[in-house]
Amino acid sequence: SAKAMALIAAHDSPAVEYFERRKVFSAPGLPVIAIPTTAGTGSEVNAFMVATAPDRDSKIACGPPQAFPKTAILDPELSISLPKNQTASTGLDALSHAVEAYWTKNFQPVSDINALESIRLILRWLPAAVSDGADIEARSNMLLASMLASLAFGSTGTGGPHGVSYPLTVRWNLDHGLAVAFTLPEFLERNLPLLGKQRAERLSDALGADSPGESIGVLRSFCESMGAPRSLGDIGIGKSDISSVVALSSRINLDNSPSPITDKEVENILLKKL
C-alpha cells in the first residue's frame, strides 16, 4: 500500500488507470523506507503491488521498477506482537512464494538458492514463531526467510496457488496466506514430475522429506498444521462454486508454470479438495 501510494502521489491519474488499465508509471515515486511488521510478502525488497478489484472478485498485481523501496529495514522486534494466526498465515505466504518460485518457468540458479534456503528456514522457524511470538531468533529467521522468498519470486513471479488464491480471498474472504497454501501441495504434485530428478531432490531435501514423492505429503501436513484449510467446505465453497473459482483465477499466474495449466486441470485440483 505504501509503495502504491508513493507512486500514485507522484502521478496525475487515479490508481485504477495503472493497476487495471495498465497505464505506465512515467515518473519516480516518493521515496519509501520499507519496514515490515510481518514475515510474509517480502514486499520491502521487490517492486510488486497488489490491488483488490471487488467488481471482478479478484486481485490485480503490478511491479513497475519505480516501486522498489529506497531502503529496507528488517527489525524482528517489530513483529513480536503479531498474533499467532497472522504469524502463521503470513509465514505460509512466504513459503508459497519460495515453493512457487522454484517451479515457475522463469526459475534460474539464483532464485533457486534463495527459494530453497527460504523453505528450510520456514519449516524450521515458523512453528517456533507461532508458538512463542517473543522468540526473537524465530522472528529474525522468519523475516530473513520472507525476504529470501521475495528475492526469489521477484525475478520469477508466482504460480498456480497464487492465481487460484485471489478469488478465494476476495469473494470467500480467506486470508491470503491460507488461500495460497490451500492448493500448494496439489500444484506441487502436478509440477513435481516436470522439475527433473535433481531439482526435485533438492526441493524434497529443503522440505525435509526422504524423497520427492514424500515431499507432497510433508508440505500438506505442514500447511495444515499452520492453519491452512483442508477442504473447500472449510472455506464455505461447494462443488457448484468450483467453476466460478476457475473462471476468476489469474491466468497470468497459472501460465507461469513448467508447462501450461488448463482450466480443466485447475478444476480437477479443486475437486480433490472437496
Coordinates of C-alpha atoms in Angstrom, one line a residue:
S1 CA 0.0 0.0 0.0
A2 CA 2.8 2.4 0.9
K3 CA 4.6 1.7 -2.4
A4 CA 1.4 2.3 -4.4
M5 CA 0.5 5.5 -2.6
A6 CA 4.1 6.8 -3.1
L7 CA 3.7 6.2 -6.8
I8 CA 0.2 7.5 -7.2
A9 CA 1.1 10.6 -5.3
A10 CA 3.7 11.5 -8.0
H11 CA 1.2 11.0 -10.9
D12 CA -2.0 12.6 -12.1
S13 CA -4.2 9.6 -12.8
P14 CA -6.1 7.5 -10.3
A15 CA -4.8 4.1 -9.2
V16 CA -7.3 2.2 -11.4
E17 CA -5.6 3.6 -14.6
Y18 CA -2.3 1.9 -13.6
F19 CA -3.5 -1.3 -12.0
E20 CA -6.4 -2.2 -14.2
R21 CA -5.8 -0.4 -17.4
R22 CA -2.0 -0.8 -17.3
K23 CA -1.1 2.8 -17.8
V24 CA 2.7 3.2 -17.5
F25 CA 4.1 5.0 -14.5
S26 CA 6.2 7.7 -16.1
A27 CA 7.9 9.3 -13.1
P28 CA 9.7 8.2 -10.0
G29 CA 7.5 7.8 -6.9
L30 CA 8.1 9.4 -3.5
P31 CA 10.9 7.6 -1.6
V32 CA 9.8 4.7 0.5
I33 CA 11.6 3.2 3.6
A34 CA 10.0 -0.2 4.0
I35 CA 9.9 -1.7 7.5
P36 CA 7.9 -4.9 7.5
T37 CA 5.9 -5.9 10.6
T38 CA 5.0 -9.4 9.2
A39 CA 7.2 -12.1 7.7
G40 CA 5.2 -12.8 4.6
T41 CA 5.2 -10.8 1.5
G42 CA 8.8 -9.7 1.5
S43 CA 7.4 -6.6 -0.2
E44 CA 10.3 -4.5 1.2
V45 CA 12.7 -5.9 -1.4
N46 CA 10.5 -6.2 -4.5
A47 CA 8.5 -3.9 -6.8
F48 CA 5.2 -5.7 -6.6
M49 CA 2.0 -4.0 -5.5
V50 CA -1.5 -5.7 -5.3
A51 CA -4.9 -4.0 -5.6
T52 CA -8.2 -5.6 -4.9
A53 CA -10.8 -5.5 -7.7
P54 CA -14.1 -6.1 -5.9
D55 CA -16.1 -6.0 -9.2
R56 CA -14.1 -9.0 -10.5
D57 CA -13.8 -10.8 -7.2
S58 CA -10.1 -10.9 -7.8
K59 CA -6.8 -9.0 -7.4
I60 CA -4.5 -7.2 -9.8
A61 CA -0.8 -7.1 -9.4
C62 CA 1.8 -4.9 -11.0
G63 CA 5.5 -4.4 -10.4
P64 CA 7.0 -1.3 -12.1
P65 CA 10.7 -0.6 -11.3
Q66 CA 9.7 2.7 -9.7
A67 CA 8.0 0.8 -6.9
F68 CA 11.2 -0.5 -5.4
P69 CA 11.7 0.9 -1.9
K70 CA 14.7 3.0 -1.4
T71 CA 15.6 1.3 1.9
A72 CA 14.5 -1.9 3.6
I73 CA 14.9 -2.4 7.4
L74 CA 14.2 -5.8 9.0
D75 CA 13.7 -5.5 12.7
P76 CA 12.4 -8.6 14.4
E77 CA 11.2 -6.7 17.5
L78 CA 8.5 -5.0 15.4
S79 CA 6.9 -8.4 14.7
I80 CA 6.8 -9.9 18.2
S81 CA 3.2 -8.6 18.8
L82 CA 1.8 -10.2 15.6
P83 CA -1.0 -12.6 16.7
K84 CA -0.5 -16.3 16.2
N85 CA -3.0 -16.7 13.3
Q86 CA -1.4 -13.8 11.3
T87 CA 2.1 -15.1 12.1
A88 CA 1.1 -18.5 10.6
S89 CA -0.8 -17.1 7.6
T90 CA 1.9 -14.7 6.6
G91 CA 4.5 -17.4 7.1
L92 CA 2.6 -19.6 4.7
D93 CA 2.5 -16.8 2.2
A94 CA 6.3 -16.7 2.3
L95 CA 6.5 -20.5 2.0
S96 CA 4.3 -20.3 -1.1
H97 CA 6.5 -17.6 -2.6
A98 CA 9.5 -19.8 -2.2
V99 CA 8.0 -23.1 -3.5
E100 CA 6.3 -21.4 -6.4
A101 CA 9.4 -19.5 -7.4
Y102 CA 11.2 -22.9 -7.5
W103 CA 8.9 -24.4 -10.1
T104 CA 7.9 -21.4 -12.3
K105 CA 9.1 -21.4 -15.9
N106 CA 11.4 -18.4 -15.2
F107 CA 13.5 -20.2 -12.5
Q108 CA 17.2 -19.7 -12.6
P109 CA 20.2 -20.6 -10.3
V110 CA 20.0 -17.5 -8.0
S111 CA 16.2 -17.8 -7.5
D112 CA 16.7 -21.5 -6.7
I113 CA 19.3 -20.7 -4.0
N114 CA 17.1 -18.1 -2.3
A115 CA 13.9 -20.2 -2.6
L116 CA 15.5 -23.4 -1.1
E117 CA 17.0 -21.6 1.8
S118 CA 13.8 -19.8 2.5
I119 CA 11.9 -23.1 2.6
R120 CA 14.4 -24.6 5.0
L121 CA 14.2 -21.6 7.3
I122 CA 10.4 -21.5 7.3
L123 CA 9.9 -25.2 8.1
R124 CA 12.4 -24.8 10.9
W125 CA 11.3 -21.5 12.4
L126 CA 7.6 -20.8 11.6
P127 CA 6.3 -23.2 14.2
A128 CA 8.5 -21.6 16.8
A129 CA 7.3 -18.1 15.9
V130 CA 3.7 -19.2 16.1
S131 CA 4.3 -21.0 19.4
D132 CA 6.1 -18.0 21.0
G133 CA 5.8 -14.7 19.4
A134 CA 8.5 -13.2 21.6
D135 CA 11.1 -15.7 20.3
I136 CA 13.5 -13.2 18.7
E137 CA 15.6 -15.9 17.0
A138 CA 12.4 -17.3 15.3
R139 CA 11.2 -13.9 14.3
S140 CA 14.6 -12.9 12.9
N141 CA 14.8 -16.1 10.8
M142 CA 11.3 -15.7 9.5
L143 CA 12.0 -12.1 8.4
L144 CA 15.1 -13.5 6.6
A145 CA 13.1 -16.3 5.0
S146 CA 10.4 -13.9 3.9
M147 CA 13.0 -11.6 2.3
L148 CA 14.8 -14.5 0.5
A149 CA 11.5 -15.8 -0.8
S150 CA 10.7 -12.3 -2.1
L151 CA 14.1 -12.1 -3.8
A152 CA 13.3 -15.5 -5.4
F153 CA 9.8 -14.7 -6.8
G154 CA 10.8 -11.1 -7.5
S155 CA 12.6 -12.5 -10.6
T156 CA 10.4 -15.5 -11.4
G157 CA 6.9 -14.4 -10.5
T158 CA 4.4 -16.7 -8.7
G159 CA 2.4 -19.6 -10.0
G160 CA -0.9 -21.5 -9.7
P161 CA -1.5 -21.3 -6.0
H162 CA -1.4 -17.5 -6.1
G163 CA -3.6 -17.5 -9.2
V164 CA -6.3 -19.6 -7.5
S165 CA -6.0 -17.7 -4.2
Y166 CA -7.3 -14.4 -5.5
P167 CA -11.0 -15.3 -5.7
L168 CA -10.7 -17.3 -2.5
T169 CA -9.6 -14.2 -0.7
V170 CA -11.8 -11.5 -2.4
R171 CA -15.1 -13.5 -2.8
W172 CA -14.8 -16.0 0.1
N173 CA -12.7 -13.8 2.5
L174 CA -10.0 -16.3 3.1
D175 CA -6.7 -14.9 4.4
H176 CA -4.2 -14.6 1.6
G177 CA -1.6 -16.8 3.2
L178 CA -4.1 -19.5 3.9
A179 CA -5.5 -19.2 0.4
V180 CA -2.2 -19.7 -1.4
A181 CA -1.2 -22.6 0.9
F182 CA -4.6 -24.3 0.3
T183 CA -3.7 -25.6 -3.1
L184 CA 0.1 -25.5 -2.8
P185 CA 0.5 -29.3 -2.2
E186 CA -1.7 -30.1 -5.2
F187 CA 0.1 -27.8 -7.5
L188 CA 3.4 -29.3 -6.3
E189 CA 2.0 -32.8 -7.1
R190 CA 1.2 -31.5 -10.6
N191 CA 4.6 -29.8 -11.2
L192 CA 7.0 -32.2 -9.4
P193 CA 7.4 -34.6 -12.4
L194 CA 8.4 -31.6 -14.6
L195 CA 11.2 -30.4 -12.4
G196 CA 13.7 -33.2 -13.3
K197 CA 15.3 -35.6 -10.9
Q198 CA 18.0 -33.4 -9.5
R199 CA 15.8 -30.3 -8.9
A200 CA 13.0 -32.4 -7.4
E201 CA 15.5 -34.0 -5.0
R202 CA 16.8 -30.6 -3.9
L203 CA 13.3 -29.4 -3.2
S204 CA 12.4 -32.5 -1.2
D205 CA 15.7 -32.1 0.8
A206 CA 14.7 -28.5 1.6
L207 CA 11.3 -29.7 2.8
G208 CA 12.9 -32.3 5.0
A209 CA 11.3 -35.2 3.0
D210 CA 13.0 -38.5 2.4
S211 CA 12.2 -38.5 -1.3
P212 CA 10.5 -36.3 -3.9
G213 CA 7.4 -38.4 -3.7
E214 CA 7.1 -37.8 0.1
S215 CA 7.6 -34.1 -0.3
I216 CA 3.9 -33.6 -1.2
G217 CA 2.6 -35.1 2.0
V218 CA 5.2 -33.2 4.0
L219 CA 4.2 -29.9 2.5
R220 CA 0.5 -30.7 3.0
S221 CA 0.9 -31.7 6.6
F222 CA 3.0 -28.5 7.4
C223 CA 0.5 -26.2 5.7
E224 CA -2.5 -27.7 7.5
S225 CA -0.6 -27.7 10.8
M226 CA -0.2 -23.9 10.4
G227 CA -3.9 -23.4 9.7
A228 CA -4.4 -23.9 6.0
P229 CA -7.9 -25.3 5.2
R230 CA -8.2 -29.0 4.5
S231 CA -11.2 -28.8 2.2
L232 CA -13.3 -26.4 0.1
G233 CA -16.1 -26.9 2.7
D234 CA -13.8 -25.3 5.3
I235 CA -13.9 -22.2 3.2
G236 CA -17.6 -22.3 2.5
I237 CA -17.2 -23.4 -1.1
G238 CA -19.4 -26.1 -2.6
K239 CA -19.0 -28.2 -5.8
S240 CA -21.2 -25.8 -7.7
D241 CA -18.8 -22.9 -6.9
I242 CA -15.7 -24.6 -8.4
S243 CA -16.4 -23.3 -12.0
S244 CA -16.5 -19.7 -10.6
V245 CA -13.2 -20.2 -8.8
V246 CA -11.6 -21.5 -12.0
A247 CA -13.0 -18.6 -14.1
L248 CA -11.8 -16.0 -11.6
S249 CA -8.3 -17.4 -11.1
S250 CA -5.5 -15.4 -12.5
R251 CA -4.4 -16.8 -15.9
I252 CA -1.1 -14.9 -15.7
N253 CA -0.1 -16.9 -12.6
L254 CA -1.4 -20.2 -14.0
D255 CA 0.6 -19.7 -17.2
N256 CA 3.8 -19.2 -15.2
S257 CA 4.2 -22.9 -14.8
P258 CA 6.7 -25.5 -16.1
S259 CA 4.0 -26.4 -18.7
P260 CA 0.6 -24.7 -19.4
I261 CA -2.1 -25.4 -16.9
T262 CA -5.5 -25.8 -18.4
D263 CA -8.8 -24.7 -16.7
K264 CA -9.7 -28.4 -16.5
E265 CA -6.6 -29.1 -14.5
V266 CA -7.4 -26.4 -12.1
E267 CA -10.9 -27.8 -11.8
N268 CA -9.5 -31.3 -11.1
I269 CA -7.2 -29.8 -8.4
L270 CA -10.2 -28.2 -6.7
L271 CA -12.3 -31.3 -7.0
K272 CA -9.6 -33.1 -4.9
K273 CA -10.2 -30.5 -2.2
L274 CA -14.0 -31.3 -1.8

